[in-house]
Coordinates of C-alpha atoms in Angstrom, one line a residue:
M1 CA -34.8 23.6 -10.0
S2 CA -31.5 24.5 -8.4
I3 CA -29.1 22.6 -6.3
L4 CA -27.8 24.2 -2.8
P5 CA -24.4 24.4 -2.2
L6 CA -22.9 21.7 0.0
P7 CA -21.1 22.9 3.3
N8 CA -18.6 20.1 2.5
K9 CA -18.6 19.0 -1.2
I10 CA -17.6 15.9 -2.3
N11 CA -14.4 15.2 -3.3
L12 CA -14.2 13.3 -6.6
L13 CA -11.3 12.3 -6.7
G14 CA -12.6 9.3 -4.5
L15 CA -15.3 8.0 -6.1
H16 CA -14.5 4.3 -7.8
R17 CA -16.8 4.2 -10.7
K18 CA -19.6 2.8 -9.2
A19 CA -19.8 5.4 -7.3
M20 CA -18.8 8.2 -9.6
E21 CA -22.0 6.6 -12.0
D22 CA -24.3 7.3 -9.1
F23 CA -22.9 10.6 -8.6
F24 CA -24.2 11.5 -11.6
I25 CA -27.4 9.9 -11.7
S26 CA -28.4 12.1 -8.6
L27 CA -27.7 14.8 -10.9
G28 CA -30.3 14.0 -13.5
E29 CA -27.5 12.5 -16.0
K30 CA -26.8 9.5 -17.6
S31 CA -24.3 7.3 -15.7
Y32 CA -21.5 7.0 -18.8
R33 CA -21.3 10.4 -17.3
G34 CA -19.6 8.9 -14.8
E35 CA -16.9 7.4 -16.8
Q36 CA -16.1 10.1 -18.4
A37 CA -14.5 11.7 -15.5
L38 CA -12.7 9.1 -14.1
K39 CA -10.7 9.5 -17.9
W40 CA -10.8 13.3 -16.7
I41 CA -9.8 13.1 -13.0
H42 CA -7.1 9.7 -13.1
F43 CA -6.2 9.1 -17.0
N44 CA -5.9 13.2 -17.9
G45 CA -5.5 14.3 -14.5
V46 CA -7.5 17.1 -14.2
E47 CA -8.5 18.6 -10.8
D48 CA -10.6 22.0 -12.7
I49 CA -13.9 20.7 -13.4
S50 CA -14.4 23.4 -15.4
A51 CA -11.8 21.8 -18.1
M52 CA -14.0 19.1 -18.8
T53 CA -14.8 19.9 -22.2
N54 CA -17.0 16.9 -23.6
F55 CA -19.8 18.2 -20.6
S56 CA -22.0 21.7 -20.9
K57 CA -21.7 24.1 -19.2
A58 CA -24.8 24.0 -17.2
L59 CA -23.4 20.5 -16.2
R60 CA -19.9 21.5 -14.9
E61 CA -21.8 24.5 -12.7
K62 CA -24.1 21.9 -11.7
I63 CA -20.8 19.4 -10.3
L64 CA -19.4 22.5 -9.0
Q65 CA -21.9 23.7 -7.0
V66 CA -22.0 20.1 -4.9
A67 CA -18.4 18.7 -5.6
E68 CA -14.6 19.4 -6.1
I69 CA -11.3 17.7 -7.6
K70 CA -9.1 17.9 -3.7
P71 CA -6.1 15.6 -4.2
P72 CA -3.6 16.0 -1.5
H73 CA -0.1 18.0 -2.0
I74 CA 3.7 17.2 -1.9
A75 CA 5.1 18.4 1.1
Y76 CA 8.1 17.6 0.7
E77 CA 10.6 14.8 -1.4
N78 CA 13.4 13.3 -1.9
I79 CA 15.1 11.7 -4.4
S80 CA 18.0 9.0 -3.6
P81 CA 21.0 8.1 -5.5
D82 CA 19.3 4.8 -6.7
G83 CA 17.5 6.9 -8.1
T84 CA 13.6 6.1 -5.2
Q85 CA 12.0 8.7 -4.4
K86 CA 10.2 9.7 -1.7
W87 CA 6.9 11.7 -1.5
V88 CA 6.0 13.4 2.1
I89 CA 2.8 14.4 1.2
R90 CA 0.8 16.4 4.0
L91 CA -3.3 16.1 4.8
M92 CA -5.9 18.4 5.3
D93 CA -5.8 17.8 8.7
G94 CA -2.0 18.7 8.9
N95 CA -0.5 14.9 9.4
C96 CA 1.8 13.7 6.9
I97 CA 2.7 10.3 5.1
E98 CA 4.8 8.8 2.4
A99 CA 4.7 7.2 -0.8
V100 CA 7.5 5.7 -3.2
F101 CA 8.7 5.3 -6.1
I102 CA 11.2 2.9 -7.5
P103 CA 11.7 2.6 -10.3
E104 CA 13.4 -0.9 -12.1
E105 CA 14.9 -1.5 -16.0
T106 CA 11.7 -3.0 -16.5
R107 CA 9.0 -1.3 -14.4
G108 CA 8.1 1.1 -12.0
T109 CA 7.3 0.0 -8.3
L110 CA 4.6 2.8 -6.1
C111 CA 4.5 2.1 -2.4
V112 CA 1.3 3.4 -1.5
S113 CA -0.1 4.3 2.6
S114 CA -3.0 3.1 4.0
Q115 CA -3.4 5.0 7.4
V116 CA -1.7 7.4 9.2
G117 CA 1.1 5.5 11.2
C118 CA 0.0 2.2 12.1
T119 CA -1.6 0.1 15.0
L120 CA 0.0 -3.1 14.9
N121 CA 3.7 -2.0 16.4
C122 CA 5.9 -4.0 15.1
D123 CA 8.6 -4.1 17.0
F124 CA 11.4 -4.2 13.9
C125 CA 9.3 -1.4 12.0
S126 CA 9.8 2.7 12.2
T127 CA 5.9 2.9 11.2
G128 CA 4.8 1.0 14.0
K129 CA 6.8 3.1 16.4
Q130 CA 5.2 6.8 15.7
G131 CA 2.0 5.2 17.1
F132 CA -1.5 5.9 15.3
N133 CA -3.9 8.8 14.4
R134 CA -6.7 7.6 11.9
N135 CA -7.2 5.5 8.5
L136 CA -6.8 7.2 5.3
E137 CA -10.0 8.0 3.1
T138 CA -10.1 6.6 -0.5
A139 CA -9.5 9.8 -1.8
E140 CA -6.3 10.1 0.3
I141 CA -5.3 6.9 -1.1
I142 CA -5.4 6.7 -4.7
G143 CA -4.7 10.7 -4.4
Q144 CA -1.0 9.2 -3.7
V145 CA -1.1 7.6 -7.5
W146 CA -2.2 10.8 -9.0
L147 CA 0.1 12.8 -7.5
A148 CA 2.9 9.9 -8.3
V149 CA 1.4 9.9 -12.0
R150 CA 1.8 13.7 -12.1
R151 CA 5.1 14.1 -10.5
L152 CA 6.7 11.2 -12.8
S153 CA 5.4 12.3 -15.6
K154 CA 7.0 16.4 -15.2
Q155 CA 10.7 15.7 -14.1
Q156 CA 13.2 16.0 -17.0
G157 CA 15.3 12.6 -18.0
L158 CA 12.8 11.0 -15.9
H159 CA 10.2 9.9 -18.7
D160 CA 10.7 6.5 -19.3
H161 CA 10.0 6.0 -15.2
H162 CA 6.3 5.2 -15.1
I163 CA 4.2 3.9 -12.8
T164 CA 4.0 -0.4 -13.6
N165 CA 3.3 -1.8 -10.0
V166 CA 1.5 -0.5 -6.9
V167 CA 2.1 -1.8 -3.7
M168 CA -0.1 -1.5 -0.6
M169 CA 3.6 -1.7 2.0
G170 CA 3.6 2.0 2.4
M171 CA 2.3 3.2 6.6
G172 CA -0.3 1.7 8.2
E173 CA -2.4 -2.0 8.0
P174 CA -4.2 -2.5 4.6
L175 CA -7.1 -4.4 5.7
L176 CA -7.2 -2.4 8.7
N177 CA -8.8 0.0 6.5
F178 CA -11.1 -1.8 4.0
D179 CA -13.1 -0.2 2.5
N180 CA -11.0 2.9 1.4
V181 CA -8.6 0.2 0.5
V182 CA -10.6 -1.9 -1.9
N183 CA -12.3 1.6 -3.4
A184 CA -8.7 3.0 -4.2
M185 CA -7.1 -0.7 -5.6
D186 CA -10.6 -0.9 -7.8
M187 CA -9.9 2.5 -9.3
M188 CA -5.8 1.5 -9.6
L189 CA -7.3 -1.6 -11.8
D190 CA -10.0 0.3 -13.5
D191 CA -9.2 1.5 -17.1
F192 CA -10.7 4.3 -17.1
C193 CA -7.9 5.2 -13.8
Y194 CA -4.6 3.6 -14.3
G195 CA -5.8 0.1 -16.3
L196 CA -3.3 -1.5 -13.8
S197 CA -3.1 -5.6 -14.2
K198 CA -4.6 -7.6 -11.0
R199 CA -1.1 -9.3 -10.4
R200 CA 0.5 -5.0 -10.2
V201 CA -1.7 -4.4 -7.5
T202 CA -0.3 -6.3 -4.4
L203 CA -1.7 -5.8 -1.1
S204 CA 0.7 -7.1 2.2
T205 CA -1.1 -7.7 5.1
A206 CA 0.5 -8.5 8.8
G207 CA -2.2 -11.4 9.1
V208 CA -5.5 -9.8 9.6
I209 CA -7.4 -13.4 8.9
P210 CA -11.1 -12.6 8.6
A211 CA -9.8 -9.9 6.6
M212 CA -8.3 -11.3 3.7
Y213 CA -11.3 -13.3 3.5
Q214 CA -13.2 -10.8 3.0
L215 CA -10.4 -9.6 0.1
R216 CA -10.8 -12.7 -0.9
E217 CA -14.3 -12.2 -2.5
Q218 CA -14.2 -8.5 -3.5
S219 CA -10.8 -8.5 -4.6
N220 CA -8.5 -10.2 -7.0
V221 CA -5.2 -8.1 -6.5
A222 CA -2.2 -10.3 -5.3
L223 CA -1.3 -10.5 -1.9
A224 CA 0.9 -10.5 -0.1
V225 CA 1.7 -11.3 4.1
S226 CA 4.1 -9.9 6.6
L227 CA 5.5 -13.6 7.9
H228 CA 8.8 -12.5 10.0
A229 CA 9.3 -15.3 11.8
P230 CA 9.3 -19.4 11.2
N231 CA 6.9 -19.7 14.6
D232 CA 5.0 -18.5 16.8
E233 CA 7.1 -17.4 20.4
L234 CA 9.5 -15.4 17.8
R235 CA 6.5 -14.0 15.9
N236 CA 4.5 -12.6 19.0
Q237 CA 7.6 -10.8 19.7
L238 CA 8.1 -9.2 16.1
V239 CA 4.4 -9.1 15.1
P240 CA 1.9 -8.8 18.0
L241 CA -1.1 -9.1 15.2
N242 CA 0.0 -13.4 15.9
K243 CA -1.1 -13.2 19.5
K244 CA -4.6 -12.2 18.1
Y245 CA -4.0 -14.5 14.9
P246 CA -1.3 -17.0 15.4
L247 CA 0.5 -18.6 12.2
K248 CA -1.5 -22.4 12.3
D249 CA -4.4 -19.9 11.3
L250 CA -2.7 -18.0 9.0
M251 CA -0.9 -20.6 7.0
A252 CA -4.4 -22.0 6.5
A253 CA -5.7 -18.7 5.4
C254 CA -3.2 -18.4 2.6
K255 CA -3.0 -22.0 1.8
D256 CA -6.9 -21.1 0.8
Y257 CA -6.2 -18.1 -0.5
F258 CA -5.7 -18.9 -4.4
Q259 CA -7.4 -22.3 -4.0
H260 CA -8.9 -22.2 -7.6
E261 CA -6.5 -20.2 -9.3
K262 CA -4.0 -22.3 -9.4
R263 CA -1.0 -20.6 -11.1
R264 CA -0.5 -17.8 -8.2
Y265 CA 0.8 -17.5 -5.2
V266 CA 1.1 -16.0 -1.9
T267 CA 4.5 -13.6 -1.3
M268 CA 5.8 -14.0 2.1
E269 CA 8.1 -11.1 3.3
Y270 CA 10.0 -11.8 5.8
V271 CA 12.4 -9.3 7.1
M272 CA 16.2 -10.3 8.2
L273 CA 17.4 -9.9 11.2
D274 CA 20.9 -10.6 12.3
G275 CA 20.5 -13.3 15.1
I276 CA 17.3 -12.9 15.9
N277 CA 15.4 -14.8 12.5
D278 CA 18.1 -15.8 10.6
T279 CA 19.4 -18.8 11.2
S280 CA 20.0 -22.5 9.8
A281 CA 17.3 -23.5 12.3
H282 CA 14.9 -20.8 11.4
A283 CA 15.5 -21.5 7.6
K284 CA 14.6 -25.4 8.5
Q285 CA 11.8 -24.5 10.4
L286 CA 10.5 -22.1 7.6
I287 CA 10.4 -24.9 5.5
Q288 CA 8.0 -27.3 7.5
L289 CA 5.8 -23.9 7.6
L290 CA 5.5 -23.5 4.0
K291 CA 5.5 -27.1 3.0
N292 CA 3.2 -28.0 0.3
M293 CA 2.1 -24.3 -0.1
R294 CA 2.4 -21.6 -3.7
V295 CA 4.7 -19.5 -2.2
K296 CA 6.9 -17.3 -2.9
V297 CA 9.6 -16.2 -0.5
N298 CA 11.0 -12.8 -0.1
L299 CA 13.9 -11.8 1.7
I300 CA 14.4 -8.6 3.1
P301 CA 17.7 -7.2 5.1
F302 CA 16.5 -5.1 7.7
N303 CA 16.8 -1.4 6.9
P304 CA 17.7 0.4 10.2
F305 CA 15.9 3.5 12.4
P306 CA 16.6 5.6 15.1
H307 CA 16.4 4.0 18.5
T308 CA 15.9 0.3 17.4
I309 CA 17.7 -2.7 19.0
Y310 CA 18.0 -4.6 15.6
R311 CA 20.4 -4.9 13.3
R312 CA 20.7 -6.0 9.6
S313 CA 21.5 -9.8 9.3
T314 CA 25.2 -10.2 7.2
Q315 CA 25.2 -11.3 3.6
A316 CA 26.4 -14.8 4.7
A317 CA 23.5 -15.0 6.7
I318 CA 20.9 -13.8 4.1
D319 CA 22.7 -15.8 1.4
A320 CA 23.0 -19.2 3.2
F321 CA 19.0 -18.7 4.6
Q322 CA 17.9 -18.1 1.0
E323 CA 20.2 -21.3 -0.1
T324 CA 18.7 -24.0 2.2
L325 CA 15.2 -22.5 0.9
M326 CA 15.8 -23.3 -2.2
R327 CA 17.1 -26.9 -1.8
A328 CA 13.9 -27.3 0.1
G329 CA 12.3 -26.3 -3.5
I330 CA 10.9 -23.0 -2.3
H331 CA 11.1 -20.2 -4.6
C332 CA 12.8 -17.7 -2.8
I333 CA 14.1 -14.1 -3.5
T334 CA 16.4 -11.6 -1.5
R335 CA 14.9 -7.6 -2.1
K336 CA 17.4 -5.5 -3.5
T337 CA 17.9 -2.1 -0.7
R338 CA 16.2 0.7 -2.3
G339 CA 16.0 4.2 -1.0
D340 CA 17.6 3.3 2.1
K341 CA 19.6 6.7 1.7
I342 CA 16.6 8.7 1.9
D343 CA 15.2 6.6 4.8
A344 CA 12.0 5.2 1.9
A345 CA 13.0 1.2 2.2
C346 CA 10.8 -1.1 4.0
G347 CA 9.5 -0.3 7.2
Q348 CA 11.6 3.6 7.4
L349 CA 8.4 5.4 6.7
V350 CA 7.2 7.3 9.7
G351 CA 5.4 10.3 7.5
F352 CA 4.3 12.9 10.5
V353 CA 1.5 11.4 12.6
K354 CA 0.0 13.5 15.3
D355 CA -0.2 10.0 17.6
R356 CA -3.8 9.5 19.2
T357 CA -2.0 6.4 20.7
R358 CA 0.2 8.4 22.8
R359 CA 2.7 5.3 21.5
S360 CA 5.9 7.2 20.6
A361 CA 5.6 9.5 23.7
R362 CA 5.3 6.5 26.2
K363 CA 9.1 4.9 23.9
L364 CA 10.7 8.2 24.6
G365 CA 9.7 8.2 28.0
G366 CA 7.0 11.0 28.5
Q367 CA 3.6 10.8 29.8
A368 CA 0.7 8.1 28.5

């Protein structure tokens, strides 16, 4: 029986293991063909189904009638003097997202986007000022990893730079695109795809509490929380989501998160804003907020962007803040700024967003 071609073919790039096995079962094949296909696509980087040589010609032709491998493509790339690379990735609808690779001596970290723009409008983040268009599909999320692996493997002189860590810290709030993000992270962990450790894939959230509890049940990746303030009044200003999910509830969710894994902890991200959240009083409030919790605090020097009202804290203020936390027994590091010369640092990713919220128009004085 012949299979009629579909008007919109299935993009195999976005199928995790169970979905890929189900796809082959639907073709009348054994489920193990799904594992073979995953290896071809993600491990070998194949985007031509005809190149899957351990499939019969008849099977390949059957797949080609209903499916394709369609990664997004790199529209622009830039490399910072510190080695950080930024890729602007154009999607089929004309929107663009950004992904960033940060090489270090012992690891290479890829920062991946989950949405086109962001709904949260955090006051210190360039991404949030661009407005929001839509969630990314699974293929568009894992496609950033697929592209980065291929691109890095081709670069002369960078053969030692490979991806050891992935952080869902790019454009968007990952937990507002829950299913697609979890499916993509499952593929990052899958030995037939990228085989990363659960401790080397990190999801960063501003604190969507119901989805945090759901994530704990469905995935075992690392968790980071964009905290940025030690009290509700200030966090309401910096992270408007706090009005819906205040600190008391967020801290309870964080305290419970790894309750059955005593050696794991939640990372608290804290951007350092001059005169806003970086005083000794703020540090002492943060100590009280995190009391009796297994956490690590990452202090992030603010990365400026056009039209922002904020400035980066002085190095002296950052050092004093860190020392106060460490004296209280809180593990605290200051994140090294990387990629700021090419607008690839934390909070600077913008892409090109066909803004459905009209936030950018309102910001520039346009009519909503």
